[in-house]
PDB file of C-alpha atoms in Angstrom:
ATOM      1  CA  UNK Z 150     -25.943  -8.343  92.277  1.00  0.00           C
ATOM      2  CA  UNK Z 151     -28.764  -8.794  94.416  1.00  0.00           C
ATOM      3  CA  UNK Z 152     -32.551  -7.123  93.880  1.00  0.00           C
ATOM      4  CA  UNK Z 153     -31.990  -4.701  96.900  1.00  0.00           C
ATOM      5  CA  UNK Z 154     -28.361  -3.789  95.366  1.00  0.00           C
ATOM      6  CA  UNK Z 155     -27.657   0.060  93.834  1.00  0.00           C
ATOM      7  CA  UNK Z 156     -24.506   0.387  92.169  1.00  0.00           C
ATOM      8  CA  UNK Z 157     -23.567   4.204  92.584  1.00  0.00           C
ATOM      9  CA  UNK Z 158     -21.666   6.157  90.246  1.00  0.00           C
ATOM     10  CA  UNK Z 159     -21.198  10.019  91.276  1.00  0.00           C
ATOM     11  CA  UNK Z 160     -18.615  12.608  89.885  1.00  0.00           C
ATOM     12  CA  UNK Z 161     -17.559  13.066  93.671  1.00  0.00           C
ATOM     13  CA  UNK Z 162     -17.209  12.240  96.801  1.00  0.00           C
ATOM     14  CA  UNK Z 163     -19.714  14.939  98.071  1.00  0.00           C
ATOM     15  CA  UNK Z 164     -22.600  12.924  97.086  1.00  0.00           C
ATOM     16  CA  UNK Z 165     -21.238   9.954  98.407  1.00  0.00           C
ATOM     17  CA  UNK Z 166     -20.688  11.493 101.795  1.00  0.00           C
ATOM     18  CA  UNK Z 167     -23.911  13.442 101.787  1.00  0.00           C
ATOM     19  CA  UNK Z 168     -25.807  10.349 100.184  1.00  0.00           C
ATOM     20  CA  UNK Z 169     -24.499   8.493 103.177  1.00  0.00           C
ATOM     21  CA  UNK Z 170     -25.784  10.983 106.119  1.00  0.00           C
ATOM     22  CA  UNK Z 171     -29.122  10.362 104.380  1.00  0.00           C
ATOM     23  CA  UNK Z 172     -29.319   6.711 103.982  1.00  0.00           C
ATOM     24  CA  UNK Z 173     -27.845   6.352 108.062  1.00  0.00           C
ATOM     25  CA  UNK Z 174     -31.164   9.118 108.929  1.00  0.00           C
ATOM     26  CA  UNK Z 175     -33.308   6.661 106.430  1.00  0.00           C
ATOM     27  CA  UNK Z 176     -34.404   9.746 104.862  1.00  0.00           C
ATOM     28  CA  UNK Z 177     -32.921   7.337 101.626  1.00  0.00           C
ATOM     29  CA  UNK Z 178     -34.856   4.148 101.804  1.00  0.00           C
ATOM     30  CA  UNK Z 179     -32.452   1.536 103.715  1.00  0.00           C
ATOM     31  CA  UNK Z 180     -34.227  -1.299 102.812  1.00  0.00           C
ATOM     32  CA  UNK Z 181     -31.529  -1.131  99.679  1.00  0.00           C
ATOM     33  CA  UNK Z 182     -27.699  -1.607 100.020  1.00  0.00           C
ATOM     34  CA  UNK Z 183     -25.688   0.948  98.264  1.00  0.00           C
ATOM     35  CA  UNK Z 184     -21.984  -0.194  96.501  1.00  0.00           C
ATOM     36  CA  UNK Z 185     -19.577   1.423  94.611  1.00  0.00           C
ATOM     37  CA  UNK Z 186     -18.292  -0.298  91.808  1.00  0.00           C
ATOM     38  CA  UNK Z 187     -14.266  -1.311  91.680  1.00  0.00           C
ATOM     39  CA  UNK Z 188     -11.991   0.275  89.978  1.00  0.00           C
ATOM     40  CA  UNK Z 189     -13.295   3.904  90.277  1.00  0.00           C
ATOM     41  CA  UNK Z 190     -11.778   6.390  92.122  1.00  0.00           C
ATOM     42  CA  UNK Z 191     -13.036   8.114  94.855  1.00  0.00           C
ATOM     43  CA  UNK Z 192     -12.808  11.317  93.423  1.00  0.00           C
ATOM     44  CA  UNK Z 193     -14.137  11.280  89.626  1.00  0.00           C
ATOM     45  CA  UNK Z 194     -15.311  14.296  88.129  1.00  0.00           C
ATOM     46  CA  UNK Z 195     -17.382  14.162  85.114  1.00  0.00           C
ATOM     47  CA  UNK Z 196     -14.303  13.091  82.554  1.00  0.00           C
ATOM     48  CA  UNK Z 197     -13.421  10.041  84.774  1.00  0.00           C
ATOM     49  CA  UNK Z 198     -16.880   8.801  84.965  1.00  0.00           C
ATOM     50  CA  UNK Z 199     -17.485   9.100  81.579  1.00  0.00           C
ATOM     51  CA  UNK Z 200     -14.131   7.495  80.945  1.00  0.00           C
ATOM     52  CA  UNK Z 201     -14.860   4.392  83.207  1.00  0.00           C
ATOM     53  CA  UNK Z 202     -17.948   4.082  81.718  1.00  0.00           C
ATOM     54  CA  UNK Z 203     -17.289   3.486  78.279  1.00  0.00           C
ATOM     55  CA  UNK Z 204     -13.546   2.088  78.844  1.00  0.00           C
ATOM     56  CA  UNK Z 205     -13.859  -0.648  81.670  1.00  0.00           C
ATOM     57  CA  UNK Z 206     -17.758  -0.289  81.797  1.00  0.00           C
ATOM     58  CA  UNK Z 207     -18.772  -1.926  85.353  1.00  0.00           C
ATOM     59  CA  UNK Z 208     -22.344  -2.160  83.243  1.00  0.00           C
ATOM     60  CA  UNK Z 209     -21.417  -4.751  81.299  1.00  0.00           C
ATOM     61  CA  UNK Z 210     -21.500  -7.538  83.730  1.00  0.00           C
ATOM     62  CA  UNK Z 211     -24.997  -6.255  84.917  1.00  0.00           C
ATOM     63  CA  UNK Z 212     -26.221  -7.424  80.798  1.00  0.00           C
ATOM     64  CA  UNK Z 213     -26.784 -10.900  81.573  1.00  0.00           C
ATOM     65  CA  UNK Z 214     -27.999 -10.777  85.584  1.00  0.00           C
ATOM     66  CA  UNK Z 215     -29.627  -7.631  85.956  1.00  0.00           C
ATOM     67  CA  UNK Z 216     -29.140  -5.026  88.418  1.00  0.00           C
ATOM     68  CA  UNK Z 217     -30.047  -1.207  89.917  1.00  0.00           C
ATOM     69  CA  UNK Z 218     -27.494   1.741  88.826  1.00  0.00           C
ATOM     70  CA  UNK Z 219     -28.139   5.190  90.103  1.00  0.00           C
ATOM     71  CA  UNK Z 220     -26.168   7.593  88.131  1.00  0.00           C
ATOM     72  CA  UNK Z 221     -25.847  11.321  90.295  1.00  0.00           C
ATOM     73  CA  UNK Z 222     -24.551  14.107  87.630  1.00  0.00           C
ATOM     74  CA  UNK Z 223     -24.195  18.140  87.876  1.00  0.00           C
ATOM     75  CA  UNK Z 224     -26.656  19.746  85.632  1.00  0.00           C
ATOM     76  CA  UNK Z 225     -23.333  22.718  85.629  1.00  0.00           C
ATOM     77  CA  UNK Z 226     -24.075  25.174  82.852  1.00  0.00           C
ATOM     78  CA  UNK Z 227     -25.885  23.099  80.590  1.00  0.00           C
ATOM     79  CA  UNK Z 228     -29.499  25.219  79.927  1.00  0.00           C
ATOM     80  CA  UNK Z 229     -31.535  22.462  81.815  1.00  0.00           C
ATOM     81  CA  UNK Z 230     -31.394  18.727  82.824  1.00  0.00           C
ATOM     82  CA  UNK Z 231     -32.887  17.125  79.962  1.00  0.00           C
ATOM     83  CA  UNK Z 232     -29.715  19.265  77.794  1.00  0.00           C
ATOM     84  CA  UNK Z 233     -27.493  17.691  80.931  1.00  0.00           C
ATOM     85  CA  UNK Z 234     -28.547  14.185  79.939  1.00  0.00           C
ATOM     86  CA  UNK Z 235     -28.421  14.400  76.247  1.00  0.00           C
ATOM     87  CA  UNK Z 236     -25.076  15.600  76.500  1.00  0.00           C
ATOM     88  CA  UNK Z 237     -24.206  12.658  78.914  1.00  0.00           C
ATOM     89  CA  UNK Z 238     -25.625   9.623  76.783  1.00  0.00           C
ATOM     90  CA  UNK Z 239     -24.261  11.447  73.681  1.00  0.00           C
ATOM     91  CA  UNK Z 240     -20.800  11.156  75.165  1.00  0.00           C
ATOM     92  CA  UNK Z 241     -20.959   7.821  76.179  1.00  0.00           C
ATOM     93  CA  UNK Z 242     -22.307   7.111  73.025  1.00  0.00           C
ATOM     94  CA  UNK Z 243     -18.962   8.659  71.228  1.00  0.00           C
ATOM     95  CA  UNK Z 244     -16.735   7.259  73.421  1.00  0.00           C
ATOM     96  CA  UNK Z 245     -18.164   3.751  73.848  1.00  0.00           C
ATOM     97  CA  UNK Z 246     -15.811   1.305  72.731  1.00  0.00           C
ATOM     98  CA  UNK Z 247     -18.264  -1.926  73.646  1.00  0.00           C
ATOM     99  CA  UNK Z 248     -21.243  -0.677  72.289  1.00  0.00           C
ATOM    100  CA  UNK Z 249     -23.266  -0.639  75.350  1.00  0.00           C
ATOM    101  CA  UNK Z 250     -24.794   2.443  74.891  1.00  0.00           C
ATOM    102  CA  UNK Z 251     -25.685   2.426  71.453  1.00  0.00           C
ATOM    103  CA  UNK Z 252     -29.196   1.544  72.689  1.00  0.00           C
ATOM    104  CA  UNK Z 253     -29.754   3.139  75.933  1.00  0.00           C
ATOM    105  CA  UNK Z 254     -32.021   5.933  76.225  1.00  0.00           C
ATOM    106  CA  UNK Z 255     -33.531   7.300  79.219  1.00  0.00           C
ATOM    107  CA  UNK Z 256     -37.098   8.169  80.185  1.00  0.00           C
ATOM    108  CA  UNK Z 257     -37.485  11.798  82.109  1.00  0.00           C
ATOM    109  CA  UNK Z 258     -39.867  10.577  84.507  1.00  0.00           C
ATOM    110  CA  UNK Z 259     -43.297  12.303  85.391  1.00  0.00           C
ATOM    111  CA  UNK Z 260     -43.386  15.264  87.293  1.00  0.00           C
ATOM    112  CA  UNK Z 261     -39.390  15.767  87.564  1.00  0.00           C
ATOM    113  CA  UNK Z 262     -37.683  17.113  85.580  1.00  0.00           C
ATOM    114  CA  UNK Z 263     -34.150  16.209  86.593  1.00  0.00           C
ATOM    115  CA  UNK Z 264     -34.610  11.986  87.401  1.00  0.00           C
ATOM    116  CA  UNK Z 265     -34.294  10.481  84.074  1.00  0.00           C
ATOM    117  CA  UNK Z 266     -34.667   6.287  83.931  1.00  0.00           C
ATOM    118  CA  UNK Z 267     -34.255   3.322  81.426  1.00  0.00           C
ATOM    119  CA  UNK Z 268     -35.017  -0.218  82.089  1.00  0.00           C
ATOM    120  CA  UNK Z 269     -34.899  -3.013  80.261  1.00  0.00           C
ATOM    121  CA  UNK Z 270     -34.098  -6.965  80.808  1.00  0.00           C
ATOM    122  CA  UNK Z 271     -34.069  -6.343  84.565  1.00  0.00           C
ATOM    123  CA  UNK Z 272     -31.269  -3.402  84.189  1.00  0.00           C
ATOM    124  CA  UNK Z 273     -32.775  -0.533  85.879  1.00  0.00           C
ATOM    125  CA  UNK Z 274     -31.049   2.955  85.282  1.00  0.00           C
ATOM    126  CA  UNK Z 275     -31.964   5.906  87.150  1.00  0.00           C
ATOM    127  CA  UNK Z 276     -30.149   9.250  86.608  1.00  0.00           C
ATOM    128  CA  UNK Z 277     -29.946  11.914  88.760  1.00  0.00           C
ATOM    129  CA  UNK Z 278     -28.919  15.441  87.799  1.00  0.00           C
ATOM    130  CA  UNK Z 279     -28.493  18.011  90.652  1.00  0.00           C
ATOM    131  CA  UNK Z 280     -30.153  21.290  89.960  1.00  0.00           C
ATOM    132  CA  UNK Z 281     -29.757  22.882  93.234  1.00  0.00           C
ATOM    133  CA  UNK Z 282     -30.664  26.547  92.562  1.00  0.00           C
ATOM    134  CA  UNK Z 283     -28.978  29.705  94.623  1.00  0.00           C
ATOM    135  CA  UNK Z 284     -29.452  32.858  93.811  1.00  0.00           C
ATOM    136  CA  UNK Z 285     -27.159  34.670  91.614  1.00  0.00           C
ATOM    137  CA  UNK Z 286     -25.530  31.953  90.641  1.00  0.00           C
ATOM    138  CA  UNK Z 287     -26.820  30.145  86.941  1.00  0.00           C
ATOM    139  CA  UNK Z 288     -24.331  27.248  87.488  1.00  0.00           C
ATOM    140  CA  UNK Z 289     -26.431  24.515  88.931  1.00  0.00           C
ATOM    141  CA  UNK Z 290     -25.112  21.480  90.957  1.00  0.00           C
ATOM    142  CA  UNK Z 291     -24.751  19.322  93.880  1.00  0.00           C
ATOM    143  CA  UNK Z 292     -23.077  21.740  95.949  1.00  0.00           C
ATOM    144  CA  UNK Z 293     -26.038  23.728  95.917  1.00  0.00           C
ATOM    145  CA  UNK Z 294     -28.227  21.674  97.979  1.00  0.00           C
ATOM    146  CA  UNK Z 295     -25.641  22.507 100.991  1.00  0.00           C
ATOM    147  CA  UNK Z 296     -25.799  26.188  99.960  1.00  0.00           C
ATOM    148  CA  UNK Z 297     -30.151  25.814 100.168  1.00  0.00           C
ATOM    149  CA  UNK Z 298     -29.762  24.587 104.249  1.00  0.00           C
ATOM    150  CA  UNK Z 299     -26.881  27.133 105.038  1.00  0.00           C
ATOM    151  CA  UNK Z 300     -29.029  29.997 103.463  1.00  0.00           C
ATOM    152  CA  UNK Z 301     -32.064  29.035 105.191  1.00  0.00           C
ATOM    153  CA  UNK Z 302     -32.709  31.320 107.818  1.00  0.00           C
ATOM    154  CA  UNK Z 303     -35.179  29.696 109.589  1.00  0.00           C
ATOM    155  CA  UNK Z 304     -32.641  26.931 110.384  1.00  0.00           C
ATOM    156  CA  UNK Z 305     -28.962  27.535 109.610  1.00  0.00           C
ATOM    157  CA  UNK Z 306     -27.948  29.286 113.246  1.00  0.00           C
ATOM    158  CA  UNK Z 307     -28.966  25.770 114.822  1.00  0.00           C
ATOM    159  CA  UNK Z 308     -26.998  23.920 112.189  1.00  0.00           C
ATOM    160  CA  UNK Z 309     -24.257  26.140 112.530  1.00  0.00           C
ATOM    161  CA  UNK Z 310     -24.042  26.016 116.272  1.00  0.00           C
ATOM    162  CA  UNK Z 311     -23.364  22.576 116.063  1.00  0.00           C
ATOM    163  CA  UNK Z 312     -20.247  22.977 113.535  1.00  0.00           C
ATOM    164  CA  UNK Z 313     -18.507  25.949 114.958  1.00  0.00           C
ATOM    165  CA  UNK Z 314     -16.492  26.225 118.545  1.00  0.00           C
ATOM    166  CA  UNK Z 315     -18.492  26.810 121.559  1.00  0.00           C
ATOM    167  CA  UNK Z 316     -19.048  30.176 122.257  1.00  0.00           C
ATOM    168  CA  UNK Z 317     -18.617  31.574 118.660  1.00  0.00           C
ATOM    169  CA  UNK Z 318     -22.326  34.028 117.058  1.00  0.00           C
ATOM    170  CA  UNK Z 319     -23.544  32.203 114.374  1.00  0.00           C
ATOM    171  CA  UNK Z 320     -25.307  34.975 113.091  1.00  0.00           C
ATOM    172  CA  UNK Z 321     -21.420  37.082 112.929  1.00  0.00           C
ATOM    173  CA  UNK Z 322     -19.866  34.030 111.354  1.00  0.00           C
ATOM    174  CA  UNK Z 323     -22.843  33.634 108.803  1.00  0.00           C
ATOM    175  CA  UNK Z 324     -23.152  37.165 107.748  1.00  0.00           C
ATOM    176  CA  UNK Z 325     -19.285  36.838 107.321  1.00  0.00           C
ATOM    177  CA  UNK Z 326     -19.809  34.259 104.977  1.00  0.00           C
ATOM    178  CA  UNK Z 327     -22.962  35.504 103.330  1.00  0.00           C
ATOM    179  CA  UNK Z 328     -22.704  39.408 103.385  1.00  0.00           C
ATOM    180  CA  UNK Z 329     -19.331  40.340 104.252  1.00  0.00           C
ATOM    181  CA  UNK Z 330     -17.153  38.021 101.908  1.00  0.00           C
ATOM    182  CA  UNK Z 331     -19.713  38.724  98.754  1.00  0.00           C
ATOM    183  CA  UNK Z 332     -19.302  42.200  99.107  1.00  0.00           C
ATOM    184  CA  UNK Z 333     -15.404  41.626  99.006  1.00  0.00           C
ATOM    185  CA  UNK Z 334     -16.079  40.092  95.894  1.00  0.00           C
ATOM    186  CA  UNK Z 335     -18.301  42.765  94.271  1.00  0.00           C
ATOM    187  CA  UNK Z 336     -15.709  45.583  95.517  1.00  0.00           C
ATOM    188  CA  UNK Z 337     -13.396  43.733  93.227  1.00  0.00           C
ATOM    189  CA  UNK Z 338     -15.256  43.640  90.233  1.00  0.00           C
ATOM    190  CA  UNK Z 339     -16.317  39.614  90.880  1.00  0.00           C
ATOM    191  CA  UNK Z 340     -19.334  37.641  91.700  1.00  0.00           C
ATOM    192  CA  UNK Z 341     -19.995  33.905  92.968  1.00  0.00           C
ATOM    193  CA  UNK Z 342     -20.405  31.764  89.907  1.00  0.00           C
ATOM    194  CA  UNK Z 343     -19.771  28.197  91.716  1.00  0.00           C
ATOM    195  CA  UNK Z 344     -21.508  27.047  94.749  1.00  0.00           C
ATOM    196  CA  UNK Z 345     -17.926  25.621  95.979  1.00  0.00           C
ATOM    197  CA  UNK Z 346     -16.709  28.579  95.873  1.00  0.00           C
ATOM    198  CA  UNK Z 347     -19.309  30.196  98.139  1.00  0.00           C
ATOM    199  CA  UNK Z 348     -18.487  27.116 100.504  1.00  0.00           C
ATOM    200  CA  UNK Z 349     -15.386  27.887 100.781  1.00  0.00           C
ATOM    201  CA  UNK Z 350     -16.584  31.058 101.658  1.00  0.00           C
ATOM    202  CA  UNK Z 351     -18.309  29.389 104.825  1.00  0.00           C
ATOM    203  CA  UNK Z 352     -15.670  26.944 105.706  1.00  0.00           C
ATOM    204  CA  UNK Z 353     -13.277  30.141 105.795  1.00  0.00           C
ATOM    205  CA  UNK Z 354     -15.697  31.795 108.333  1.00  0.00           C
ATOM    206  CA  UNK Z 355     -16.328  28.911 110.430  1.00  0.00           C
ATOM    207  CA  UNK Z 356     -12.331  27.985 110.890  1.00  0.00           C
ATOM    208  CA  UNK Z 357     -13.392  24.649 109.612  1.00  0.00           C
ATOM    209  CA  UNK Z 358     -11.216  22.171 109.894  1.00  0.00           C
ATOM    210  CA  UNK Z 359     -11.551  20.000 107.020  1.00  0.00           C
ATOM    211  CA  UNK Z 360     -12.420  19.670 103.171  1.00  0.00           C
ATOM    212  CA  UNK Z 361     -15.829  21.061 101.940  1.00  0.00           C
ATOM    213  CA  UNK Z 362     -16.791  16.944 101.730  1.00  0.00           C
ATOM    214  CA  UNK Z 363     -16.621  16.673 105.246  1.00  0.00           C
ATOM    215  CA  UNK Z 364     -17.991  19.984 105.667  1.00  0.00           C
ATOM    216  CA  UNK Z 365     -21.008  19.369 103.583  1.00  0.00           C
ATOM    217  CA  UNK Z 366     -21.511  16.016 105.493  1.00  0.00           C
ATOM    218  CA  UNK Z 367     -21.563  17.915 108.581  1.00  0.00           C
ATOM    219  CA  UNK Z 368     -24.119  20.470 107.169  1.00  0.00           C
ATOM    220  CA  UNK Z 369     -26.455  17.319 106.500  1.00  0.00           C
ATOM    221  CA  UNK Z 370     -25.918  15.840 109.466  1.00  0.00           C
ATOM    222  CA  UNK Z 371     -27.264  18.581 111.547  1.00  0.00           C
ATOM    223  CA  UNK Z 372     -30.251  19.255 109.329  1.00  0.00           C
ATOM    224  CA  UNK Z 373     -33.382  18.272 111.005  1.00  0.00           C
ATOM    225  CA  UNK Z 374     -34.869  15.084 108.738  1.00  0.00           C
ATOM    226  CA  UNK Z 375     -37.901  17.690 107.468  1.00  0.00           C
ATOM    227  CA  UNK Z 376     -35.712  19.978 105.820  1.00  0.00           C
ATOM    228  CA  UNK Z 377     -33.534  17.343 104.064  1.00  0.00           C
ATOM    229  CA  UNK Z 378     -36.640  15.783 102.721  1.00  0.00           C
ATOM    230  CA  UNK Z 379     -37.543  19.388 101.560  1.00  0.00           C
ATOM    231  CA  UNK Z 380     -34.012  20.014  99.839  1.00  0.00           C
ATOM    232  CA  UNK Z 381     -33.020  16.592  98.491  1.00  0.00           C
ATOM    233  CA  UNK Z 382     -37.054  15.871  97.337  1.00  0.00           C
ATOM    234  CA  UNK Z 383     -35.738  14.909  93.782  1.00  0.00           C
ATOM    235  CA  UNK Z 384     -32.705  12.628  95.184  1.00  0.00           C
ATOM    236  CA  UNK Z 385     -35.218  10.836  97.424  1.00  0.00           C
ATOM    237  CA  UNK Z 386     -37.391  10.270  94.614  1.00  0.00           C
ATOM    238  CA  UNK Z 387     -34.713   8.954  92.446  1.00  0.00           C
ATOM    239  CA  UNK Z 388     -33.618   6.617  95.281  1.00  0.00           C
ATOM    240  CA  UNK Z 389     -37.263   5.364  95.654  1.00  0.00           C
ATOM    241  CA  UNK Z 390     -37.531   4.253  92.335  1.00  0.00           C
ATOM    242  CA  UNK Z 391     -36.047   1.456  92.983  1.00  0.00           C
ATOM    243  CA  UNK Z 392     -37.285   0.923  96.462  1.00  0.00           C
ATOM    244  CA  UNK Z 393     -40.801   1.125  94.676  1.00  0.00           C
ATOM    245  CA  UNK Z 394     -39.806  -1.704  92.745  1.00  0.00           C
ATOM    246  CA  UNK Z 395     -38.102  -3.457  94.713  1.00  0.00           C
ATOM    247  CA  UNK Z 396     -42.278  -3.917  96.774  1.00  0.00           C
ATOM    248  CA  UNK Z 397     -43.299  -4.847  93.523  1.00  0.00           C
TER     249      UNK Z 397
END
């Protein structure tokens, strides 16, 4: 694995695809080359990755050479993301069956409170937990971010111009998805409580014609470069930790 290599180990494919969008705008420093490791599926969730991780640990042949891993996790309901990433290293630590991570333990690092890193005998860990907040909704994640550029009003009709059919208002289709569909929900005694769910919410309104993976991708895509750097500040940092060392 080469200096300017990041192995990347998500939950999903969202922050793959999203992660992506960024690197091709060089929003996410492209002087690095981002891999997946084999063997994981494209679709993890938070079970699998644990699972790989302590069962056919791609870490372990990084132990001898060296090598960048950027871990991206969901804070979900956990109270914060320092509680996120205690309860990650705690299960790996439970579940590890080569003892691994018996004697990793990550760093929050200054001035951000969701970017946690270890590094040691050129193994550099950075972790990543998505915090993405939207309000009235205490489950924090990745999703989120998407939910931040949709709900933007200074922005969101141009970005949705550019996903819906010609000729379609933006501003019907987005109070559809913002006013009109919550209020659905509250008539029936429910509230959002997932970020997916709300952008399912907007996928409904816009006919969409694909996954919300795709549709988030889309979202990104057509985000001018300022407001990504605004909404996915503590991913950028995270990714430039090793770009920073990487100029060292």
């Amino acid at each position: 694995m080469s200096p300017a290599e990041v192995l990347i180990i998500a939950e999903g494919a969202t922050e793959r695809e999203v992660g992506n969008v960024l690197y091709q705008k060089g929003i996410l420093h492209n002087g690095l080359t981002s891999r997946l490791p084999s063997g994981i599926r494209q679709r993890e969730g938070y079970d699998a990755v644990v699972d790989i991780l302590t069962r056919a640990n791609p870490l372990l042949a990084l132990q001898g050479t060296g090598g960048n891993v950027l871990f991206m996790l969901d804070q979900e309901d956990s109270p914060s993301p320092l509680d996120r990433k205690d309860q990650f290293l705690r299960d790996l630590q439970q579940r590890d069956t080569n003892d691994f991570w018996q004697n990793i333990s990550f760093s929050q690092h200054a001035n951000t409170n969701n970017i946690f890193e270890y590094q040691a005998n050129n193994l550099h860990l950075v972790l990543h937990i998505s915090n993405a907040e939207v309000p009235g909704i205490s489950r924090r994640d990745f999703d989120g971010y998407i939910l931040n550029i949709l709900q933007n009003s200074n922005i969101n009709q141009q970005v949705v111009s550019r996903i819906v059919a010609e000729g379609q208002s933006c501003q019907q289709l987005l109070h559809k998805a913002e006013i009109e569909f919550t209020n659905l929900m509250v008539s029936n005694g429910y509230s959002w409580t997932h970020a997916k769910s709300w952008l399912y919410a907007y996928i409904t309104a816009f006919q969409y014609r694909g996954s919300h993976v795709w549709f988030a991708r889309d979202v990104v895509k057509y985000t001018s470069d300022d407001e990504l750097r605004q909404v996915f500040a503590s991913l950028i940092a995270a990714w430039n930790l090793f770009s920073n060392k990487l100029r060292e």
